[in-house]
mmCIF file with all atom_site columns, C-alpha atoms and ligand atoms in Angstrom:
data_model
loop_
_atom_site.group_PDB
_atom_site.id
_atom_site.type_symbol
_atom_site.label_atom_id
_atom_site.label_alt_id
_atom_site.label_comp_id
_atom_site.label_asym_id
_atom_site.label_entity_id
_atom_site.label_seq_id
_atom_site.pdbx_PDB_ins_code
_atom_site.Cartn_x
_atom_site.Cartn_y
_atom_site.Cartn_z
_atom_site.occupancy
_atom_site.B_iso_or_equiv
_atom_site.pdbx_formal_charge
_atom_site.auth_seq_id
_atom_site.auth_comp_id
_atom_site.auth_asym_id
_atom_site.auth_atom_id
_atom_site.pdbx_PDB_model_num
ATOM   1   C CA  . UNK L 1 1   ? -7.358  16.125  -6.447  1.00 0.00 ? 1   UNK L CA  1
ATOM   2   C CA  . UNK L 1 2   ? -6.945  12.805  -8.507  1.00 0.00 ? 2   UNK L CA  1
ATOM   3   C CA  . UNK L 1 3   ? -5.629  9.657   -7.949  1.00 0.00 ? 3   UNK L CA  1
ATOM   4   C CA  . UNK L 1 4   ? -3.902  7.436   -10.438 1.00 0.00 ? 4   UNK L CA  1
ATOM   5   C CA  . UNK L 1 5   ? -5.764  4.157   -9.961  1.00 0.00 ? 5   UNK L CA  1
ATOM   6   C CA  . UNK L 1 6   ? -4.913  2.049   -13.000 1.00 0.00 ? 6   UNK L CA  1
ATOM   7   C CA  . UNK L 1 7   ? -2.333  3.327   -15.788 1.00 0.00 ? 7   UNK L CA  1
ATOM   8   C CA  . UNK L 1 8   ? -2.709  3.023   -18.843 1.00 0.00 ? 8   UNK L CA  1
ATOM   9   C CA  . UNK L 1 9   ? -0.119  0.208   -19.342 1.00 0.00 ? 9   UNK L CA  1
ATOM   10  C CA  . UNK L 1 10  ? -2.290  -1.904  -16.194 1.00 0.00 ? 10  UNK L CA  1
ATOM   11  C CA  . UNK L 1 11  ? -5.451  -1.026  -18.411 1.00 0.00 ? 11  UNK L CA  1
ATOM   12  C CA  . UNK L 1 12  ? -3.437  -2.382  -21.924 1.00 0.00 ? 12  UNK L CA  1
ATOM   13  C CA  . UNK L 1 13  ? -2.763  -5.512  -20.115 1.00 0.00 ? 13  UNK L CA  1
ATOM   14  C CA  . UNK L 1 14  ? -5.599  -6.785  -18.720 1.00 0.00 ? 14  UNK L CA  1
ATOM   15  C CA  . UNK L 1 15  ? -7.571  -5.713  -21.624 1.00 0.00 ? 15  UNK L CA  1
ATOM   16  C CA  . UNK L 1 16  ? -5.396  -7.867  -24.015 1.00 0.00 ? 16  UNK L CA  1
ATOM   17  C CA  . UNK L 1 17  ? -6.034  -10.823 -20.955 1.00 0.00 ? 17  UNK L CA  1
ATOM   18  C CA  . UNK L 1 18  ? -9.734  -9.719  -21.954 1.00 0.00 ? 18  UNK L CA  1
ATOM   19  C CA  . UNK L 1 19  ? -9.499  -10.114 -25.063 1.00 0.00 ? 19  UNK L CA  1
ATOM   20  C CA  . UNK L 1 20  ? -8.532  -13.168 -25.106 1.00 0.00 ? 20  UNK L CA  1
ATOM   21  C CA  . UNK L 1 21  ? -10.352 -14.945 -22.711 1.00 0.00 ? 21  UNK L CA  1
ATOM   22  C CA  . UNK L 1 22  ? -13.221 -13.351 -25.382 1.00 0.00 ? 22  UNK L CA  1
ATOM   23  C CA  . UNK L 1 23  ? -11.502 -15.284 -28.149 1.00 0.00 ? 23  UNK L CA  1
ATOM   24  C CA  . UNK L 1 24  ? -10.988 -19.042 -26.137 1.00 0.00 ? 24  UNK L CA  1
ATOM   25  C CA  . UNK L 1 25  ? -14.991 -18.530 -24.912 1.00 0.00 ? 25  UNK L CA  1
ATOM   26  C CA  . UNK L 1 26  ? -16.086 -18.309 -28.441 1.00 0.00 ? 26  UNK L CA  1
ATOM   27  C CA  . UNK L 1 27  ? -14.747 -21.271 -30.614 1.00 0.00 ? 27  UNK L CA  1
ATOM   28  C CA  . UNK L 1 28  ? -17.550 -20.574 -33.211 1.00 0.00 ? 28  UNK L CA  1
ATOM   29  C CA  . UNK L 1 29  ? -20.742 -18.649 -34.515 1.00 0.00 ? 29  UNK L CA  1
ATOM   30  C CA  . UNK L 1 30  ? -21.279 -15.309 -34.878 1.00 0.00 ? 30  UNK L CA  1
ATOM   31  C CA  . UNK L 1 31  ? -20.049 -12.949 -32.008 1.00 0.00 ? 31  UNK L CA  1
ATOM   32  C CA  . UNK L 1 32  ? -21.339 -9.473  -30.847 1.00 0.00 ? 32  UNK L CA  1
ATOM   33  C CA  . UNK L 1 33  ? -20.148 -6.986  -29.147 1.00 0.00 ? 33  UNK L CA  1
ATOM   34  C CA  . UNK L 1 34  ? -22.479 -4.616  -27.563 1.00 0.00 ? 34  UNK L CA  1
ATOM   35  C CA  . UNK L 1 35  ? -21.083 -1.500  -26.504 1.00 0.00 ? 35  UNK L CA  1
ATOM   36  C CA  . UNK L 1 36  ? -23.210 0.491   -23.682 1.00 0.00 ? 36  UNK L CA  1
ATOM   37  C CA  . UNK L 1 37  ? -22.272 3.773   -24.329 1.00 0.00 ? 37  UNK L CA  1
ATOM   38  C CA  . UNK L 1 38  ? -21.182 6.527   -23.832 1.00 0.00 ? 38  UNK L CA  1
ATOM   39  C CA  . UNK L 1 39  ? -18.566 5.158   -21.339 1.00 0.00 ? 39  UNK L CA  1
ATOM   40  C CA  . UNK L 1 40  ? -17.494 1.604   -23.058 1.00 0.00 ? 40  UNK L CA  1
ATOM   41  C CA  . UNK L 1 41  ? -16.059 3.525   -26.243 1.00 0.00 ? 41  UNK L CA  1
ATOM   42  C CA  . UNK L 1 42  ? -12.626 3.197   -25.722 1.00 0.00 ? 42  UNK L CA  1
ATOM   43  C CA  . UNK L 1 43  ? -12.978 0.004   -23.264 1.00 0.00 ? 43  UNK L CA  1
ATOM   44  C CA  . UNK L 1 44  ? -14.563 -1.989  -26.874 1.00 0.00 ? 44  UNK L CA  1
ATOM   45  C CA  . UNK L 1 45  ? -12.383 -0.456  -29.204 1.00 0.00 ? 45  UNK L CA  1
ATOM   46  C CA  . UNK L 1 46  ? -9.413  -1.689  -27.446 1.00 0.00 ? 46  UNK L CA  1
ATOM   47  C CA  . UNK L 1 47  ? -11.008 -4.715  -26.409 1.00 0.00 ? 47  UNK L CA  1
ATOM   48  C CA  . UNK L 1 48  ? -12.361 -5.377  -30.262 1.00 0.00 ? 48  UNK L CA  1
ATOM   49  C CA  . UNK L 1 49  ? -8.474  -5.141  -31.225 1.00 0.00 ? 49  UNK L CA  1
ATOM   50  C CA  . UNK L 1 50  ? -7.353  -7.551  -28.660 1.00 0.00 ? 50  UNK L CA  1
ATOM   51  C CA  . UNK L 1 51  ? -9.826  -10.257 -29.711 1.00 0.00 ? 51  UNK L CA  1
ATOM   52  C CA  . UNK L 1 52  ? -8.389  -12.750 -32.240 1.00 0.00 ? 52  UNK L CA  1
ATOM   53  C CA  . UNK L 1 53  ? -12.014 -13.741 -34.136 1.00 0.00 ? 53  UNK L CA  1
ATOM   54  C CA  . UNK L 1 54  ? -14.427 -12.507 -36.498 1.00 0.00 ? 54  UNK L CA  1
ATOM   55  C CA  . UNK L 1 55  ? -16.878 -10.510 -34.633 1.00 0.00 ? 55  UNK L CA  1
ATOM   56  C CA  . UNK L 1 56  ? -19.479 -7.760  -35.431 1.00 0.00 ? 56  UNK L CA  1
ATOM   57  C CA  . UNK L 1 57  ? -20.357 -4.411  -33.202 1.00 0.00 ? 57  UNK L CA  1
ATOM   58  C CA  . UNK L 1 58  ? -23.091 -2.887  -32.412 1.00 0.00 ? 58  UNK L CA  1
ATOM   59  C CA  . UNK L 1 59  ? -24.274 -0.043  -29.068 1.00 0.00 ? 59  UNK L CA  1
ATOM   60  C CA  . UNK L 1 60  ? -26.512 1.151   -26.728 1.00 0.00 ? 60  UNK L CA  1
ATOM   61  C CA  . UNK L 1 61  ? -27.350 4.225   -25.290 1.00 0.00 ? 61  UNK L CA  1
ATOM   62  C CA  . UNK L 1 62  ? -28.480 4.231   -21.860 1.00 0.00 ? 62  UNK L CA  1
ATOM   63  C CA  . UNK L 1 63  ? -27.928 6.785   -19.106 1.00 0.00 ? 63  UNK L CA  1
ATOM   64  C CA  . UNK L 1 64  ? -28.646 6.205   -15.410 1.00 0.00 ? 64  UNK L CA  1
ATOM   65  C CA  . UNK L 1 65  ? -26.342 8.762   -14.194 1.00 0.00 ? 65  UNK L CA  1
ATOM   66  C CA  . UNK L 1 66  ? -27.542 12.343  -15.304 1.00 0.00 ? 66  UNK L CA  1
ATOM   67  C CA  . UNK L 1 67  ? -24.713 15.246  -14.022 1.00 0.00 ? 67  UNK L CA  1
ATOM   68  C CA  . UNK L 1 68  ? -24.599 13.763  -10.244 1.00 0.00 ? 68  UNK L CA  1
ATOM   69  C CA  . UNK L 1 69  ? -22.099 11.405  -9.244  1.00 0.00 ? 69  UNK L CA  1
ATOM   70  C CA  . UNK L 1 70  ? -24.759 8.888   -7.256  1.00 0.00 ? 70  UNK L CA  1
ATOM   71  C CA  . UNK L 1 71  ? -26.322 6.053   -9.598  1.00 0.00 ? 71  UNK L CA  1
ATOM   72  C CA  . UNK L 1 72  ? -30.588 7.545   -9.547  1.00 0.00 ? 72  UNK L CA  1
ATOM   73  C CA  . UNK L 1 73  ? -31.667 4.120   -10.296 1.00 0.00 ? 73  UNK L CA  1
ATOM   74  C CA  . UNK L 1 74  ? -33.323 5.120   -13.042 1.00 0.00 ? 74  UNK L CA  1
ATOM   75  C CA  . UNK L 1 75  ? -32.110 4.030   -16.571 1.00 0.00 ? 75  UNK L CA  1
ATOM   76  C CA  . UNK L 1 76  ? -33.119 6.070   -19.760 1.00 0.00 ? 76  UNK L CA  1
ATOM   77  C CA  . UNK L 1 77  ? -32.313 3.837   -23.538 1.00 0.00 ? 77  UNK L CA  1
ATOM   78  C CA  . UNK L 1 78  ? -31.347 6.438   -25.994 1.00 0.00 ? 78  UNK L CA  1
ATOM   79  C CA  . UNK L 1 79  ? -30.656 3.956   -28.708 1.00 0.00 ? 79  UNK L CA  1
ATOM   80  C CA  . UNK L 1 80  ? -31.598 0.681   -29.466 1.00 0.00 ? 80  UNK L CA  1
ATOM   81  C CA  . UNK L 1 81  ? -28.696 -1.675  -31.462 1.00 0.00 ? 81  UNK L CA  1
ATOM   82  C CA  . UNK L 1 82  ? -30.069 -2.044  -35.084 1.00 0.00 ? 82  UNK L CA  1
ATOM   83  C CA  . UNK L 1 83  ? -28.167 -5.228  -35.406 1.00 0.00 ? 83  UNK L CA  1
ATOM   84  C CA  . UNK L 1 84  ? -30.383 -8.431  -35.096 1.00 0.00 ? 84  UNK L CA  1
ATOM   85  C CA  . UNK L 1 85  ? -29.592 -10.530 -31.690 1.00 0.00 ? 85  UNK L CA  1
ATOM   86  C CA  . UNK L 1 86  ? -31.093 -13.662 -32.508 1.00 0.00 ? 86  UNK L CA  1
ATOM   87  C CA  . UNK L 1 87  ? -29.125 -16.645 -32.808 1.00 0.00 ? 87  UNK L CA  1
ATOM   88  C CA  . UNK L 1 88  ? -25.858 -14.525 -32.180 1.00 0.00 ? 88  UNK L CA  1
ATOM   89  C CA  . UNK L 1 89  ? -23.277 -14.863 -29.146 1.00 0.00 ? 89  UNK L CA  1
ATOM   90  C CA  . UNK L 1 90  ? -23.784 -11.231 -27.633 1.00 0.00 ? 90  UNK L CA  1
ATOM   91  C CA  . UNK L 1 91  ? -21.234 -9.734  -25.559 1.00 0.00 ? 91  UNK L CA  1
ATOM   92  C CA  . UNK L 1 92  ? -22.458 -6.453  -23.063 1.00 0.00 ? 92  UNK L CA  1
ATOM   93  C CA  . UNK L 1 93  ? -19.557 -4.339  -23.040 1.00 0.00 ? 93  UNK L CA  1
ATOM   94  C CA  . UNK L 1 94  ? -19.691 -2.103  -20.107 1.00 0.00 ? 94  UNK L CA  1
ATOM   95  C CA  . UNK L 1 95  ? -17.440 0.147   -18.589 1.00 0.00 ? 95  UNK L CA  1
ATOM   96  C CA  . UNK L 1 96  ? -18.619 -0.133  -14.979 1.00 0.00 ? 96  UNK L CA  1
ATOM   97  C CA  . UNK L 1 97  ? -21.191 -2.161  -12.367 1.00 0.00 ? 97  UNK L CA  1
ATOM   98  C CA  . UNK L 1 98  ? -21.465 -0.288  -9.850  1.00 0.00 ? 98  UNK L CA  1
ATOM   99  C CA  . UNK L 1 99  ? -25.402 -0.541  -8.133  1.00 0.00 ? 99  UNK L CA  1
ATOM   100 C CA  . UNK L 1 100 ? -26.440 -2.986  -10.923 1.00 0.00 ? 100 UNK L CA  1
ATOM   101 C CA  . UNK L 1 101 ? -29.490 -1.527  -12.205 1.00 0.00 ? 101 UNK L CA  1
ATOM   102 C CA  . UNK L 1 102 ? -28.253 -0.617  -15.564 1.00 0.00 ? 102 UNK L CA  1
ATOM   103 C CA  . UNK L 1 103 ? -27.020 -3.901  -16.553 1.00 0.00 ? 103 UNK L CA  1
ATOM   104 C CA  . UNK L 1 104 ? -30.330 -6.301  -15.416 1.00 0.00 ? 104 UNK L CA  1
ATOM   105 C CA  . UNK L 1 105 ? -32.794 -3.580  -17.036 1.00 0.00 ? 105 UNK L CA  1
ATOM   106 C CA  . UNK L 1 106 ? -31.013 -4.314  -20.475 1.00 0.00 ? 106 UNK L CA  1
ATOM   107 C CA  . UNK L 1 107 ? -29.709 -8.039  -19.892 1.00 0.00 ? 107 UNK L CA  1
ATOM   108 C CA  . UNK L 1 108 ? -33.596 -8.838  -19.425 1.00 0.00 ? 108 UNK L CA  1
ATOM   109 C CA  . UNK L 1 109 ? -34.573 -6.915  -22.733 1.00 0.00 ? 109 UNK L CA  1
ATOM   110 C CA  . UNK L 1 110 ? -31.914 -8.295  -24.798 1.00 0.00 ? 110 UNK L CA  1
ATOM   111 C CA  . UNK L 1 111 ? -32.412 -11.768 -23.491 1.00 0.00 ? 111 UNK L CA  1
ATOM   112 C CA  . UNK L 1 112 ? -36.145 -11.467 -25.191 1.00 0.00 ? 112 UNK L CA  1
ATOM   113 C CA  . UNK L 1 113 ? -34.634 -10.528 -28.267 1.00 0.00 ? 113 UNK L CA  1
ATOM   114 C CA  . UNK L 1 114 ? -33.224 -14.647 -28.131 1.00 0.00 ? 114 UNK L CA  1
ATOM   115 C CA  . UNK L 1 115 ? -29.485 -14.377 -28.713 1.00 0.00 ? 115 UNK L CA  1
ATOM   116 C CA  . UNK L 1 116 ? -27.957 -17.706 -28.836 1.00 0.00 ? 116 UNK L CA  1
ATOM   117 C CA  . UNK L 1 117 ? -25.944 -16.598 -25.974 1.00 0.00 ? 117 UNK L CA  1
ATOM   118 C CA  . UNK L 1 118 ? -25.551 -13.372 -23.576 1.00 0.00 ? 118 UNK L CA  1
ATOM   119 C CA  . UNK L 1 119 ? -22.870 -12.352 -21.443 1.00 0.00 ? 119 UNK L CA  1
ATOM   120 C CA  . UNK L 1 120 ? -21.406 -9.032  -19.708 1.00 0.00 ? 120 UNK L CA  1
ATOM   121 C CA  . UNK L 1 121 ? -17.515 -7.971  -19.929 1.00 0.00 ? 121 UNK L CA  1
ATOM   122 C CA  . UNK L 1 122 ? -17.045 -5.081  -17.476 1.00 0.00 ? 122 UNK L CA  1
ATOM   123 C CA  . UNK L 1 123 ? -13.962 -3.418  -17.354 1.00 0.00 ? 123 UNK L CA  1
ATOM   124 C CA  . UNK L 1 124 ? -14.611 -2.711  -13.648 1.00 0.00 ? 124 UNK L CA  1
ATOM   125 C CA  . UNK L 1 125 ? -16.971 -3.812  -11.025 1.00 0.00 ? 125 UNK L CA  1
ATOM   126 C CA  . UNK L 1 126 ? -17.421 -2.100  -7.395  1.00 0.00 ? 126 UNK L CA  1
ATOM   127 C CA  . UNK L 1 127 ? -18.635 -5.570  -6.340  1.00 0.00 ? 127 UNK L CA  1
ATOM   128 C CA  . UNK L 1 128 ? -21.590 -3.297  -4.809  1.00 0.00 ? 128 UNK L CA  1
ATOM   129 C CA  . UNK L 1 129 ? -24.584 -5.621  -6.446  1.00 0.00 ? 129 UNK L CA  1
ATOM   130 C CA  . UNK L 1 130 ? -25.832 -8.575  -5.780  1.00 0.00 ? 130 UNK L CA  1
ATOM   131 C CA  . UNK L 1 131 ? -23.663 -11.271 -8.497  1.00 0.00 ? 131 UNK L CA  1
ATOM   132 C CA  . UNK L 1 132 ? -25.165 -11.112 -11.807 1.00 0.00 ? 132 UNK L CA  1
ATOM   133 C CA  . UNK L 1 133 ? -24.436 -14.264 -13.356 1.00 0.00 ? 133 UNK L CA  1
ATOM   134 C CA  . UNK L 1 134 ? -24.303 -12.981 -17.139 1.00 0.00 ? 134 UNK L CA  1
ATOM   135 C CA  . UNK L 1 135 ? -21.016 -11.184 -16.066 1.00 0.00 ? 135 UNK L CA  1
ATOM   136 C CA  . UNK L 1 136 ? -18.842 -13.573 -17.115 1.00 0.00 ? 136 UNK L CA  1
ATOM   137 C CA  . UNK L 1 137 ? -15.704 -11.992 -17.885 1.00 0.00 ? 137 UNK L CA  1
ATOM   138 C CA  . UNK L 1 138 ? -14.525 -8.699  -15.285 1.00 0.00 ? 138 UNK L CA  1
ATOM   139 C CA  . UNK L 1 139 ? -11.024 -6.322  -15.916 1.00 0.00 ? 139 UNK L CA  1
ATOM   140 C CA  . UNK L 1 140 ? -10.625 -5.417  -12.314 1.00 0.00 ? 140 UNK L CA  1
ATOM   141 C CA  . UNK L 1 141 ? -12.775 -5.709  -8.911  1.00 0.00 ? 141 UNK L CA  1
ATOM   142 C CA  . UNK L 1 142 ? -12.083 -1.627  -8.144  1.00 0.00 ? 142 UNK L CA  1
ATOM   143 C CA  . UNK L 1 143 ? -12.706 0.733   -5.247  1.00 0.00 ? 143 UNK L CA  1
ATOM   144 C CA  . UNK L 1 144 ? -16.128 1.701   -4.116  1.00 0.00 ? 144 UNK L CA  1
ATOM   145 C CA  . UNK L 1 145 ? -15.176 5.452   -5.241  1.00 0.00 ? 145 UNK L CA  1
ATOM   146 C CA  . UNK L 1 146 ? -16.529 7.859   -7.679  1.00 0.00 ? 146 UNK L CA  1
ATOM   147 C CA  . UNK L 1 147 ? -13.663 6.964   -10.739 1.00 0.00 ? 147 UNK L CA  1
ATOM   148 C CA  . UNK L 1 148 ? -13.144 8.960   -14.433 1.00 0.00 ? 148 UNK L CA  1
ATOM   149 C CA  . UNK L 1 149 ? -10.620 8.360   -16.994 1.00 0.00 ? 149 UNK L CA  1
ATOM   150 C CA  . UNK L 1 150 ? -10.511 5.592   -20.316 1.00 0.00 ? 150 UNK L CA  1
ATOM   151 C CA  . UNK L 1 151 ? -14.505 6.597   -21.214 1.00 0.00 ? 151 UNK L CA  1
ATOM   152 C CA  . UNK L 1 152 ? -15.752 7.220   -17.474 1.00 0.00 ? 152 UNK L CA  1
ATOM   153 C CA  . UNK L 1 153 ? -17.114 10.783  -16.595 1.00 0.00 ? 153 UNK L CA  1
ATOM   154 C CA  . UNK L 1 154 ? -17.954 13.116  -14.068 1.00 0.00 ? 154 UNK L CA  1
ATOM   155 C CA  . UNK L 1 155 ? -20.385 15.435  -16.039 1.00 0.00 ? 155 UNK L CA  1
ATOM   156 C CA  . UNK L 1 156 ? -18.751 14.983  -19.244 1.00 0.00 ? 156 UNK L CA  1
ATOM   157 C CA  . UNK L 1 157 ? -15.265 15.263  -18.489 1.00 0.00 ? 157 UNK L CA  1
ATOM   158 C CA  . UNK L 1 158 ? -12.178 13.220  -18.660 1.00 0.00 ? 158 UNK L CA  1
ATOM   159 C CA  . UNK L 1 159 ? -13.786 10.791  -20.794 1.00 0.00 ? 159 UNK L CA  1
ATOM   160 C CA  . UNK L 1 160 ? -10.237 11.125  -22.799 1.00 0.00 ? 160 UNK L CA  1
ATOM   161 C CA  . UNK L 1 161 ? -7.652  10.295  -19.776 1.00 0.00 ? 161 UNK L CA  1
ATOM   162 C CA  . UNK L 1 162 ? -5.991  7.338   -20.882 1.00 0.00 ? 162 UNK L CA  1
ATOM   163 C CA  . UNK L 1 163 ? -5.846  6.099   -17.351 1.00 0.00 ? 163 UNK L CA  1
ATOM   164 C CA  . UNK L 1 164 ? -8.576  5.851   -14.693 1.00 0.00 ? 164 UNK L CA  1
ATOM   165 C CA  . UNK L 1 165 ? -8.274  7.832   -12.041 1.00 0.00 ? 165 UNK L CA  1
ATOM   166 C CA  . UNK L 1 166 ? -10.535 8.875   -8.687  1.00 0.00 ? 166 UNK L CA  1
ATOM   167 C CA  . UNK L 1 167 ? -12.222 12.309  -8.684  1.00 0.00 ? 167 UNK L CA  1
ATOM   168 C CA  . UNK L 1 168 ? -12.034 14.015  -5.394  1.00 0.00 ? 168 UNK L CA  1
ATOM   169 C CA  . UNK L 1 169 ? -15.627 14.837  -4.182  1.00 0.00 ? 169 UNK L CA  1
ATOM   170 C CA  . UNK L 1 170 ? -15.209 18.323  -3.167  1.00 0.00 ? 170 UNK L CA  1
ATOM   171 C CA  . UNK L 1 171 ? -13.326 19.417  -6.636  1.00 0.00 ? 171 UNK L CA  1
ATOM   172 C CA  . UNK L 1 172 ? -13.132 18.394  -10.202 1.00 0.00 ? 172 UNK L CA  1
ATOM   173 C CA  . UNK L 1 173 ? -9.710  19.004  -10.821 1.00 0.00 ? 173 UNK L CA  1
HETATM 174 C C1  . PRP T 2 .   ? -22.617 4.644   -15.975 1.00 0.00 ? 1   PRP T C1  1
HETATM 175 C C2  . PRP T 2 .   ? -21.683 3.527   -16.396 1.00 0.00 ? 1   PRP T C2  1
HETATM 176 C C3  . PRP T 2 .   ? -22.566 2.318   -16.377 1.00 0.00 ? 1   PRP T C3  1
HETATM 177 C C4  . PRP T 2 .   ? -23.568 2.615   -15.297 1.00 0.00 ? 1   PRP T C4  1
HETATM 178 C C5  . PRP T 2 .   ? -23.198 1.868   -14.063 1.00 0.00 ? 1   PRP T C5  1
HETATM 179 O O1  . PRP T 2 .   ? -23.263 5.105   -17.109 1.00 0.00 ? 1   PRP T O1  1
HETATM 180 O O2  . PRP T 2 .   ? -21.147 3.761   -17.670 1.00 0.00 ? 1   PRP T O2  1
HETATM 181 O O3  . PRP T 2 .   ? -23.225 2.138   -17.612 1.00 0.00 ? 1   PRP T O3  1
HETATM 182 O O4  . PRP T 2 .   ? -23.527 4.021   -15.066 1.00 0.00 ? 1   PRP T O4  1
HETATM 183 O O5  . PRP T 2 .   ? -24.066 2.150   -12.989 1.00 0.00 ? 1   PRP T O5  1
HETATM 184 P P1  . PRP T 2 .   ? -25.057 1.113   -12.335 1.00 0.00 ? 1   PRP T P1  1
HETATM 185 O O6  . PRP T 2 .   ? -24.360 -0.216  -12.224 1.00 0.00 ? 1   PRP T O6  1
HETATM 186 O O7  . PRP T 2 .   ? -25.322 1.740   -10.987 1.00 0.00 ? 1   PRP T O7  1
HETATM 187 O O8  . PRP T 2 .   ? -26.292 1.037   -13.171 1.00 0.00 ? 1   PRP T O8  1
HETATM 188 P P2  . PRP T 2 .   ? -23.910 6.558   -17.221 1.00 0.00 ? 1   PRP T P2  1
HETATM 189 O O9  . PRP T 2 .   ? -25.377 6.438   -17.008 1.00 0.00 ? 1   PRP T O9  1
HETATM 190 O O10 . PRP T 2 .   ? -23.161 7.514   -16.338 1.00 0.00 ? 1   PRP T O10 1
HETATM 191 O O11 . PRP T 2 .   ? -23.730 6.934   -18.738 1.00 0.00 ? 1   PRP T O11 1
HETATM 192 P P3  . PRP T 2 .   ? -22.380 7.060   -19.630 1.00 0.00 ? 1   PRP T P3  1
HETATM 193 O O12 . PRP T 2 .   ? -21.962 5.635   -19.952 1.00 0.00 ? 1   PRP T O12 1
HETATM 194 O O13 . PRP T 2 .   ? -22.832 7.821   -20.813 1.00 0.00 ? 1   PRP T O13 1
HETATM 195 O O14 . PRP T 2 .   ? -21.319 7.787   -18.826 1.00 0.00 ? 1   PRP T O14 1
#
């Protein structure tokens, strides 16, 4: 029914690589992270840990997904970050890009907010969208299938699997 697709000691690793490719982009100012939630929550607290710098965090609630497991397109913001953007290095923390649309809705509102600098670090990308240039620093280039585990859900569940694995259409598991 599932399918192991990265561990949890392949996740720990690259997300330490992550981290501090974070820390040698950033040799000064003030650094954000911006968590989209609900599914970057364990992706930026691990990621927050593995960064060797003084930063700040802040999140977003958006929700494209609803209960089905095709992207609708359509992206909802729950919550807005109360931290001010302007003149700080802001860093999207996502969990996955798969069609796109959530990231460029919010990359274009948050750039109007004029942070001194905006980029995206996505655990995973599908590679499904056309390049987004603010994605700047990627954790793996994964499978065009329908993945849970490490914050990602299917309805909810298996947010708390500390490894990522691929939910078999016809069954949840
Ligand atoms: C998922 C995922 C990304 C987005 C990716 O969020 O966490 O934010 O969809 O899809 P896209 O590239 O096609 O826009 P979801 O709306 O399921 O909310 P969640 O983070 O609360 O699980």
């Amino acid at each position: 029914m599932r399918r192991v697709v990265y561990d949890a000691d392949t996740i720990a690793r690259r997300v330490g690589e992550l981290g501090q490719e974070v820390t040698e982009a950033y040799a000064g100012g003030e650094l954000l992270l911006l968590g989209l939630l609900k599914g970057s929550f364990i992706f930026i607290a691990d990621l927050a840990r593995a960064i060797g710098r003084p930063l700040q965090v802040d999140f977003m609630v958006a929700s494209s997904y609803g209960n089905a497991t095709a992207s609708s397109g359509n992206v909802r913001l729950l919550y807005d970050p109360a931290t001010d953007l302007a003149g700080k290095h802001v860093v999207v923390v996502e969990d996955i890009i798969d069609t796109g649309r959530t990231l460029q809705r919010l990359l274009t509102l948050l750039a109007s907010r004029r942070p001194a600098s905006l980029a995206v670090c996505a655990l995973l990308d599908k590679k499904m969208a056309p390049p987004i240039p603010e994605v700047r620093f990627t954790g793996f280039e994964c499978p065009n299938a329908f993945l849970v585990g490490y914050g990602l859900d299917h309805a909810e569940r298996y947010r708390h699997l500390p490894f990522i694995a691929e939910l078999a259409q016809e069954s949840d598991g």
